[in-house]
Backbone as XML, in Angstrom:
<?xml version="1.0"?>
<chain id="A" units="angstrom">
  <residue number="1" name="MET">
    <atom name="N" x="205.870" y="228.666" z="81.863"/>
    <atom name="CA" x="205.544" y="227.529" z="81.026"/>
    <atom name="C" x="204.040" y="227.262" z="81.103"/>
  </residue>
  <residue number="2" name="ASN">
    <atom name="N" x="203.411" y="227.098" z="79.966"/>
    <atom name="CA" x="201.973" y="226.852" z="79.907"/>
    <atom name="C" x="201.660" y="225.366" z="80.000"/>
  </residue>
  <residue number="3" name="ASN">
    <atom name="N" x="200.502" y="225.068" z="80.557"/>
    <atom name="CA" x="199.982" y="223.707" z="80.562"/>
    <atom name="C" x="198.885" y="223.589" z="79.524"/>
  </residue>
  <residue number="4" name="TYR">
    <atom name="N" x="198.784" y="222.427" z="78.926"/>
    <atom name="CA" x="197.737" y="222.122" z="77.960"/>
    <atom name="C" x="197.081" y="220.822" z="78.390"/>
  </residue>
  <residue number="5" name="TYR">
    <atom name="N" x="195.801" y="220.743" z="78.176"/>
    <atom name="CA" x="195.014" y="219.618" z="78.670"/>
    <atom name="C" x="194.250" y="218.961" z="77.530"/>
  </residue>
  <residue number="6" name="VAL">
    <atom name="N" x="194.311" y="217.651" z="77.484"/>
    <atom name="CA" x="193.454" y="216.853" z="76.611"/>
    <atom name="C" x="192.470" y="216.187" z="77.559"/>
  </residue>
  <residue number="7" name="TYR">
    <atom name="N" x="191.190" y="216.301" z="77.246"/>
    <atom name="CA" x="190.183" y="215.841" z="78.205"/>
    <atom name="C" x="189.064" y="215.090" z="77.514"/>
  </residue>
  <residue number="8" name="ILE">
    <atom name="N" x="188.380" y="214.279" z="78.320"/>
    <atom name="CA" x="187.211" y="213.546" z="77.839"/>
    <atom name="C" x="186.037" y="213.885" z="78.742"/>
  </residue>
  <residue number="9" name="LEU">
    <atom name="N" x="184.943" y="214.265" z="78.106"/>
    <atom name="CA" x="183.685" y="214.545" z="78.798"/>
    <atom name="C" x="182.669" y="213.480" z="78.422"/>
  </residue>
  <residue number="10" name="THR">
    <atom name="N" x="181.692" y="213.308" z="79.283"/>
    <atom name="CA" x="180.560" y="212.446" z="78.970"/>
    <atom name="C" x="179.297" y="213.105" z="79.509"/>
  </residue>
  <residue number="11" name="ASN">
    <atom name="N" x="178.181" y="212.458" z="79.279"/>
    <atom name="CA" x="176.906" y="212.983" z="79.776"/>
    <atom name="C" x="176.490" y="212.225" z="81.039"/>
  </residue>
  <residue number="12" name="LYS">
    <atom name="N" x="175.330" y="212.532" z="81.542"/>
    <atom name="CA" x="174.846" y="211.956" z="82.799"/>
    <atom name="C" x="174.806" y="210.430" z="82.769"/>
  </residue>
  <residue number="13" name="THR">
    <atom name="N" x="174.452" y="209.850" z="81.633"/>
    <atom name="CA" x="174.329" y="208.395" z="81.515"/>
    <atom name="C" x="175.588" y="207.729" z="80.961"/>
  </residue>
  <residue number="14" name="ASN">
    <atom name="N" x="176.641" y="208.500" z="80.756"/>
    <atom name="CA" x="177.913" y="208.005" z="80.210"/>
    <atom name="C" x="177.762" y="207.378" z="78.824"/>
  </residue>
  <residue number="15" name="SER">
    <atom name="N" x="176.789" y="207.830" z="78.075"/>
    <atom name="CA" x="176.527" y="207.233" z="76.766"/>
    <atom name="C" x="177.179" y="207.988" z="75.607"/>
  </residue>
  <residue number="16" name="THR">
    <atom name="N" x="177.606" y="209.212" z="75.831"/>
    <atom name="CA" x="178.208" y="210.021" z="74.784"/>
    <atom name="C" x="179.565" y="210.524" z="75.266"/>
  </residue>
  <residue number="17" name="LEU">
    <atom name="N" x="180.567" y="210.442" z="74.395"/>
    <atom name="CA" x="181.902" y="210.913" z="74.748"/>
    <atom name="C" x="182.301" y="212.091" z="73.864"/>
  </residue>
  <residue number="18" name="TYR">
    <atom name="N" x="183.043" y="213.009" z="74.458"/>
    <atom name="CA" x="183.571" y="214.169" z="73.736"/>
    <atom name="C" x="185.029" y="214.341" z="74.138"/>
  </residue>
  <residue number="19" name="ILE">
    <atom name="N" x="185.889" y="214.559" z="73.166"/>
    <atom name="CA" x="187.314" y="214.777" z="73.432"/>
    <atom name="C" x="187.671" y="216.188" z="72.998"/>
  </residue>
  <residue number="20" name="GLY">
    <atom name="N" x="188.385" y="216.890" z="73.872"/>
    <atom name="CA" x="188.799" y="218.250" z="73.559"/>
    <atom name="C" x="190.192" y="218.542" z="74.078"/>
  </residue>
  <residue number="21" name="MET">
    <atom name="N" x="190.677" y="219.754" z="73.750"/>
    <atom name="CA" x="191.983" y="220.211" z="74.187"/>
    <atom name="C" x="191.872" y="221.689" z="74.532"/>
  </residue>
  <residue number="22" name="THR">
    <atom name="N" x="192.556" y="222.100" z="75.591"/>
    <atom name="CA" x="192.502" y="223.487" z="76.026"/>
    <atom name="C" x="193.760" y="223.843" z="76.804"/>
  </residue>
  <residue number="23" name="ASN">
    <atom name="N" x="193.974" y="225.141" z="77.002"/>
    <atom name="CA" x="195.074" y="225.582" z="77.852"/>
    <atom name="C" x="194.572" y="226.042" z="79.223"/>
  </residue>
  <residue number="24" name="ASP">
    <atom name="N" x="193.257" y="225.979" z="79.431"/>
    <atom name="CA" x="192.664" y="226.373" z="80.717"/>
    <atom name="C" x="191.471" y="225.454" z="80.986"/>
  </residue>
  <residue number="25" name="LEU">
    <atom name="N" x="191.729" y="224.351" z="81.652"/>
    <atom name="CA" x="190.707" y="223.318" z="81.832"/>
    <atom name="C" x="189.534" y="223.804" z="82.681"/>
  </residue>
  <residue number="26" name="LYS">
    <atom name="N" x="189.806" y="224.543" z="83.743"/>
    <atom name="CA" x="188.717" y="225.020" z="84.597"/>
    <atom name="C" x="187.785" y="225.958" z="83.835"/>
  </residue>
  <residue number="27" name="ARG">
    <atom name="N" x="188.363" y="226.873" z="83.068"/>
    <atom name="CA" x="187.541" y="227.795" z="82.267"/>
    <atom name="C" x="186.719" y="227.020" z="81.244"/>
  </residue>
  <residue number="28" name="ARG">
    <atom name="N" x="187.363" y="226.078" z="80.576"/>
    <atom name="CA" x="186.677" y="225.322" z="79.528"/>
    <atom name="C" x="185.539" y="224.486" z="80.104"/>
  </residue>
  <residue number="29" name="LEU">
    <atom name="N" x="185.754" y="223.898" z="81.275"/>
    <atom name="CA" x="184.688" y="223.128" z="81.924"/>
    <atom name="C" x="183.532" y="224.033" z="82.309"/>
  </residue>
  <residue number="30" name="TYR">
    <atom name="N" x="183.844" y="225.221" z="82.795"/>
    <atom name="CA" x="182.799" y="226.194" z="83.116"/>
    <atom name="C" x="181.956" y="226.488" z="81.870"/>
  </residue>
  <residue number="31" name="GLU">
    <atom name="N" x="182.621" y="226.668" z="80.743"/>
    <atom name="CA" x="181.910" y="226.935" z="79.483"/>
    <atom name="C" x="181.024" y="225.754" z="79.094"/>
  </residue>
  <residue number="32" name="HIS">
    <atom name="N" x="181.553" y="224.546" z="79.229"/>
    <atom name="CA" x="180.746" y="223.362" z="78.891"/>
    <atom name="C" x="179.551" y="223.227" z="79.839"/>
  </residue>
  <residue number="33" name="LYS">
    <atom name="N" x="179.789" y="223.346" z="81.127"/>
    <atom name="CA" x="178.718" y="223.143" z="82.110"/>
    <atom name="C" x="177.624" y="224.208" z="82.008"/>
  </residue>
  <residue number="34" name="ASN">
    <atom name="N" x="177.987" y="225.400" z="81.582"/>
    <atom name="CA" x="177.013" y="226.476" z="81.469"/>
    <atom name="C" x="176.528" y="226.695" z="80.038"/>
  </residue>
  <residue number="35" name="LYS">
    <atom name="N" x="176.895" y="225.770" z="79.152"/>
    <atom name="CA" x="176.441" y="225.774" z="77.757"/>
    <atom name="C" x="176.696" y="227.117" z="77.077"/>
  </residue>
  <residue number="36" name="LEU">
    <atom name="N" x="177.890" y="227.646" z="77.290"/>
    <atom name="CA" x="178.244" y="228.955" z="76.743"/>
    <atom name="C" x="178.724" y="228.882" z="75.299"/>
  </residue>
  <residue number="37" name="ILE">
    <atom name="N" x="179.074" y="227.693" z="74.846"/>
    <atom name="CA" x="179.552" y="227.523" z="73.476"/>
    <atom name="C" x="178.615" y="226.569" z="72.747"/>
  </residue>
  <residue number="38" name="PRO">
    <atom name="N" x="177.933" y="227.074" z="71.728"/>
    <atom name="CA" x="177.006" y="226.214" z="70.990"/>
    <atom name="C" x="177.751" y="225.075" z="70.287"/>
  </residue>
  <residue number="39" name="GLY">
    <atom name="N" x="177.114" y="223.937" z="70.194"/>
    <atom name="CA" x="177.718" y="222.817" z="69.486"/>
    <atom name="C" x="177.368" y="221.491" z="70.114"/>
  </residue>
  <residue number="40" name="PHE">
    <atom name="N" x="178.234" y="220.528" z="69.887"/>
    <atom name="CA" x="178.005" y="219.144" z="70.283"/>
    <atom name="C" x="177.737" y="218.996" z="71.774"/>
  </residue>
  <residue number="41" name="THR">
    <atom name="N" x="178.598" y="219.569" z="72.606"/>
    <atom name="CA" x="178.457" y="219.361" z="74.055"/>
    <atom name="C" x="177.193" y="220.010" z="74.591"/>
  </residue>
  <residue number="42" name="GLU">
    <atom name="N" x="176.809" y="221.129" z="74.018"/>
    <atom name="CA" x="175.560" y="221.778" z="74.436"/>
    <atom name="C" x="174.364" y="220.929" z="74.003"/>
  </residue>
  <residue number="43" name="LYS">
    <atom name="N" x="174.384" y="220.491" z="72.764"/>
    <atom name="CA" x="173.266" y="219.729" z="72.200"/>
    <atom name="C" x="173.022" y="218.418" z="72.948"/>
  </residue>
  <residue number="44" name="TYR">
    <atom name="N" x="174.108" y="217.717" z="73.312"/>
    <atom name="CA" x="173.979" y="216.404" z="73.935"/>
    <atom name="C" x="174.223" y="216.430" z="75.446"/>
  </residue>
  <residue number="45" name="ASN">
    <atom name="N" x="174.286" y="217.626" z="76.027"/>
    <atom name="CA" x="174.455" y="217.810" z="77.470"/>
    <atom name="C" x="175.670" y="217.034" z="78.002"/>
  </residue>
  <residue number="46" name="VAL">
    <atom name="N" x="176.773" y="217.185" z="77.295"/>
    <atom name="CA" x="178.020" y="216.509" z="77.649"/>
    <atom name="C" x="178.861" y="217.494" z="78.460"/>
  </residue>
  <residue number="47" name="ASN">
    <atom name="N" x="178.930" y="217.281" z="79.771"/>
    <atom name="CA" x="179.632" y="218.253" z="80.615"/>
    <atom name="C" x="180.277" y="217.633" z="81.854"/>
  </residue>
  <residue number="48" name="LYS">
    <atom name="N" x="180.404" y="216.321" z="81.877"/>
    <atom name="CA" x="181.002" y="215.639" z="83.023"/>
    <atom name="C" x="182.439" y="215.232" z="82.660"/>
  </residue>
  <residue number="49" name="LEU">
    <atom name="N" x="183.412" y="215.806" z="83.356"/>
    <atom name="CA" x="184.820" y="215.516" z="83.108"/>
    <atom name="C" x="185.178" y="214.163" z="83.719"/>
  </residue>
  <residue number="50" name="VAL">
    <atom name="N" x="185.553" y="213.206" z="82.865"/>
    <atom name="CA" x="185.874" y="211.871" z="83.358"/>
    <atom name="C" x="187.341" y="211.494" z="83.156"/>
  </residue>
  <residue number="51" name="TYR">
    <atom name="N" x="188.064" y="212.293" z="82.379"/>
    <atom name="CA" x="189.472" y="211.990" z="82.118"/>
    <atom name="C" x="190.167" y="213.241" z="81.619"/>
  </residue>
  <residue number="52" name="PHE">
    <atom name="N" x="191.432" y="213.408" z="82.031"/>
    <atom name="CA" x="192.259" y="214.446" z="81.418"/>
    <atom name="C" x="193.729" y="214.116" z="81.571"/>
  </residue>
  <residue number="53" name="GLU">
    <atom name="N" x="194.510" y="214.656" z="80.660"/>
    <atom name="CA" x="195.967" y="214.538" z="80.661"/>
    <atom name="C" x="196.523" y="215.956" z="80.585"/>
  </residue>
  <residue number="54" name="THR">
    <atom name="N" x="197.726" y="216.142" z="81.118"/>
    <atom name="CA" x="198.376" y="217.446" z="81.102"/>
    <atom name="C" x="199.730" y="217.337" z="80.415"/>
  </residue>
  <residue number="55" name="THR">
    <atom name="N" x="200.080" y="218.358" z="79.639"/>
    <atom name="CA" x="201.396" y="218.446" z="79.021"/>
    <atom name="C" x="201.779" y="219.919" z="78.909"/>
  </residue>
  <residue number="56" name="THR">
    <atom name="N" x="203.052" y="220.181" z="78.716"/>
    <atom name="CA" x="203.503" y="221.558" z="78.501"/>
    <atom name="C" x="203.776" y="221.823" z="77.029"/>
  </residue>
  <residue number="57" name="ASN">
    <atom name="N" x="203.539" y="220.837" z="76.198"/>
    <atom name="CA" x="203.816" y="220.957" z="74.768"/>
    <atom name="C" x="202.509" y="221.011" z="73.988"/>
  </residue>
  <residue number="58" name="VAL">
    <atom name="N" x="202.226" y="222.171" z="73.408"/>
    <atom name="CA" x="200.950" y="222.350" z="72.707"/>
    <atom name="C" x="200.823" y="221.409" z="71.514"/>
  </residue>
  <residue number="59" name="LYS">
    <atom name="N" x="201.916" y="221.176" z="70.813"/>
    <atom name="CA" x="201.853" y="220.293" z="69.642"/>
    <atom name="C" x="201.523" y="218.858" z="70.044"/>
  </residue>
  <residue number="60" name="SER">
    <atom name="N" x="202.096" y="218.399" z="71.142"/>
    <atom name="CA" x="201.788" y="217.032" z="71.575"/>
    <atom name="C" x="200.348" y="216.934" z="72.074"/>
  </residue>
  <residue number="61" name="ALA">
    <atom name="N" x="199.825" y="218.010" z="72.683"/>
    <atom name="CA" x="198.428" y="218.014" z="73.124"/>
    <atom name="C" x="197.486" y="217.933" z="71.922"/>
  </residue>
  <residue number="62" name="ILE">
    <atom name="N" x="197.770" y="218.705" z="70.900"/>
    <atom name="CA" x="196.941" y="218.684" z="69.686"/>
    <atom name="C" x="196.988" y="217.304" z="69.040"/>
  </residue>
  <residue number="63" name="GLN">
    <atom name="N" x="198.179" y="216.735" z="68.964"/>
    <atom name="CA" x="198.319" y="215.410" z="68.357"/>
    <atom name="C" x="197.610" y="214.340" z="69.174"/>
  </residue>
  <residue number="64" name="ARG">
    <atom name="N" x="197.721" y="214.425" z="70.493"/>
    <atom name="CA" x="197.054" y="213.445" z="71.362"/>
    <atom name="C" x="195.543" y="213.529" z="71.191"/>
  </residue>
  <residue number="65" name="GLU">
    <atom name="N" x="195.007" y="214.751" z="71.128"/>
    <atom name="CA" x="193.570" y="214.924" z="70.909"/>
    <atom name="C" x="193.153" y="214.265" z="69.595"/>
  </residue>
  <residue number="66" name="LYS">
    <atom name="N" x="193.892" y="214.523" z="68.533"/>
    <atom name="CA" x="193.573" y="213.940" z="67.224"/>
    <atom name="C" x="193.627" y="212.414" z="67.273"/>
  </residue>
  <residue number="67" name="ASN">
    <atom name="N" x="194.647" y="211.883" z="67.944"/>
    <atom name="CA" x="194.780" y="210.422" z="68.038"/>
    <atom name="C" x="193.626" y="209.804" z="68.819"/>
  </residue>
  <residue number="68" name="LEU">
    <atom name="N" x="193.291" y="210.406" z="69.973"/>
    <atom name="CA" x="192.186" y="209.865" z="70.779"/>
    <atom name="C" x="190.867" y="209.888" z="70.018"/>
  </residue>
  <residue number="69" name="LYS">
    <atom name="N" x="190.659" y="210.910" z="69.226"/>
    <atom name="CA" x="189.416" y="210.994" z="68.449"/>
    <atom name="C" x="189.299" y="209.859" z="67.434"/>
  </residue>
  <residue number="70" name="LYS">
    <atom name="N" x="190.430" y="209.303" z="67.033"/>
    <atom name="CA" x="190.429" y="208.194" z="66.069"/>
    <atom name="C" x="190.200" y="206.844" z="66.743"/>
  </residue>
  <residue number="71" name="TRP">
    <atom name="N" x="190.390" y="206.786" z="68.050"/>
    <atom name="CA" x="190.223" y="205.525" z="68.775"/>
    <atom name="C" x="188.772" y="205.062" z="68.719"/>
  </residue>
  <residue number="72" name="ASN">
    <atom name="N" x="188.578" y="203.746" z="68.811"/>
    <atom name="CA" x="187.199" y="203.264" z="68.906"/>
    <atom name="C" x="186.698" y="203.465" z="70.346"/>
  </residue>
  <residue number="73" name="ARG">
    <atom name="N" x="185.418" y="203.382" z="70.510"/>
    <atom name="CA" x="184.782" y="203.677" z="71.795"/>
    <atom name="C" x="185.316" y="202.803" z="72.934"/>
  </residue>
  <residue number="74" name="ASP">
    <atom name="N" x="185.512" y="201.522" z="72.667"/>
    <atom name="CA" x="185.992" y="200.621" z="73.718"/>
    <atom name="C" x="187.361" y="201.042" z="74.244"/>
  </residue>
  <residue number="75" name="TRP">
    <atom name="N" x="188.245" y="201.475" z="73.359"/>
    <atom name="CA" x="189.572" y="201.924" z="73.796"/>
    <atom name="C" x="189.451" y="203.166" z="74.677"/>
  </residue>
  <residue number="76" name="LYS">
    <atom name="N" x="188.567" y="204.074" z="74.293"/>
    <atom name="CA" x="188.371" y="205.295" z="75.081"/>
    <atom name="C" x="187.819" y="204.955" z="76.467"/>
  </residue>
  <residue number="77" name="LEU">
    <atom name="N" x="186.866" y="204.043" z="76.508"/>
    <atom name="CA" x="186.287" y="203.644" z="77.793"/>
    <atom name="C" x="187.333" y="202.981" z="78.686"/>
  </residue>
  <residue number="78" name="GLU">
    <atom name="N" x="188.191" y="202.160" z="78.115"/>
    <atom name="CA" x="189.257" y="201.516" z="78.898"/>
    <atom name="C" x="190.240" y="202.554" z="79.440"/>
  </residue>
  <residue number="79" name="LEU">
    <atom name="N" x="190.556" y="203.555" z="78.651"/>
    <atom name="CA" x="191.439" y="204.627" z="79.105"/>
    <atom name="C" x="190.840" y="205.341" z="80.310"/>
  </residue>
  <residue number="80" name="ILE">
    <atom name="N" x="189.570" y="205.647" z="80.246"/>
    <atom name="CA" x="188.882" y="206.316" z="81.353"/>
    <atom name="C" x="188.873" y="205.421" z="82.595"/>
  </residue>
  <residue number="81" name="LYS">
    <atom name="N" x="188.521" y="204.156" z="82.400"/>
    <atom name="CA" x="188.383" y="203.221" z="83.526"/>
    <atom name="C" x="189.693" y="202.995" z="84.284"/>
  </residue>
  <residue number="82" name="LYS">
    <atom name="N" x="190.831" y="203.176" z="83.619"/>
    <atom name="CA" x="192.123" y="202.980" z="84.290"/>
    <atom name="C" x="192.310" y="203.946" z="85.454"/>
  </residue>
  <residue number="83" name="THR">
    <atom name="N" x="191.824" y="205.167" z="85.312"/>
    <atom name="CA" x="192.024" y="206.172" z="86.367"/>
    <atom name="C" x="190.728" y="206.611" z="87.037"/>
  </residue>
  <residue number="84" name="ASN">
    <atom name="N" x="189.601" y="206.316" z="86.402"/>
    <atom name="CA" x="188.319" y="206.767" z="86.931"/>
    <atom name="C" x="187.251" y="205.695" z="86.675"/>
  </residue>
  <residue number="85" name="PRO">
    <atom name="N" x="187.372" y="204.536" z="87.341"/>
    <atom name="CA" x="186.469" y="203.414" z="87.044"/>
    <atom name="C" x="184.995" y="203.698" z="87.315"/>
  </residue>
  <residue number="86" name="ASP">
    <atom name="N" x="184.689" y="204.649" z="88.183"/>
    <atom name="CA" x="183.299" y="204.965" z="88.495"/>
    <atom name="C" x="182.744" y="206.118" z="87.670"/>
  </residue>
  <residue number="87" name="PHE">
    <atom name="N" x="183.543" y="206.625" z="86.750"/>
    <atom name="CA" x="183.121" y="207.738" z="85.886"/>
    <atom name="C" x="182.632" y="208.943" z="86.704"/>
  </residue>
  <residue number="88" name="LYS">
    <atom name="N" x="183.348" y="209.232" z="87.782"/>
    <atom name="CA" x="183.009" y="210.407" z="88.606"/>
    <atom name="C" x="183.376" y="211.681" z="87.850"/>
  </residue>
  <residue number="89" name="ASP">
    <atom name="N" x="182.652" y="212.744" z="88.127"/>
    <atom name="CA" x="182.958" y="214.043" z="87.537"/>
    <atom name="C" x="184.162" y="214.614" z="88.270"/>
  </residue>
  <residue number="90" name="LEU">
    <atom name="N" x="185.311" y="214.595" z="87.640"/>
    <atom name="CA" x="186.554" y="215.032" z="88.264"/>
    <atom name="C" x="186.555" y="216.526" z="88.581"/>
  </residue>
  <residue number="91" name="SER">
    <atom name="N" x="185.752" y="217.281" z="87.881"/>
    <atom name="CA" x="185.724" y="218.733" z="88.110"/>
    <atom name="C" x="185.023" y="219.092" z="89.423"/>
  </residue>
  <residue number="92" name="LEU">
    <atom name="N" x="184.259" y="218.172" z="89.992"/>
    <atom name="CA" x="183.568" y="218.464" z="91.255"/>
    <atom name="C" x="184.560" y="218.618" z="92.409"/>
  </residue>
  <residue number="93" name="GLU">
    <atom name="N" x="185.746" y="218.047" z="92.253"/>
    <atom name="CA" x="186.779" y="218.155" z="93.282"/>
    <atom name="C" x="187.364" y="219.569" z="93.356"/>
  </residue>
  <residue number="94" name="TRP">
    <atom name="N" x="187.143" y="220.376" z="92.317"/>
    <atom name="CA" x="187.699" y="221.731" z="92.265"/>
    <atom name="C" x="186.872" y="222.738" z="93.051"/>
  </residue>
  <residue number="95" name="ALA">
    <atom name="N" x="185.635" y="222.419" z="93.342"/>
    <atom name="CA" x="184.748" y="223.387" z="93.993"/>
    <atom name="C" x="185.064" y="223.550" z="95.460"/>
  </residue>
</chain>
């Protein structure tokens, strides 16, 4: 059974948010942190993992990503603060 992840990244100052979905969170974070994929996260240096959810259903992961992207900024910040009030980089625990 595969796992799918919906995640939120921010930058050093927590001023920019990015929402994504992947089936390999560690690989995807490596790509973001090393700027291997051109685009928004590379341009705005968004590479700090502050929130993620896990599911085994790819369709629900895709839908959750789409829904979160529609949320206003305050709702996204409240979601992050519920589990990560200090906006710590959760990926640092993997090293």
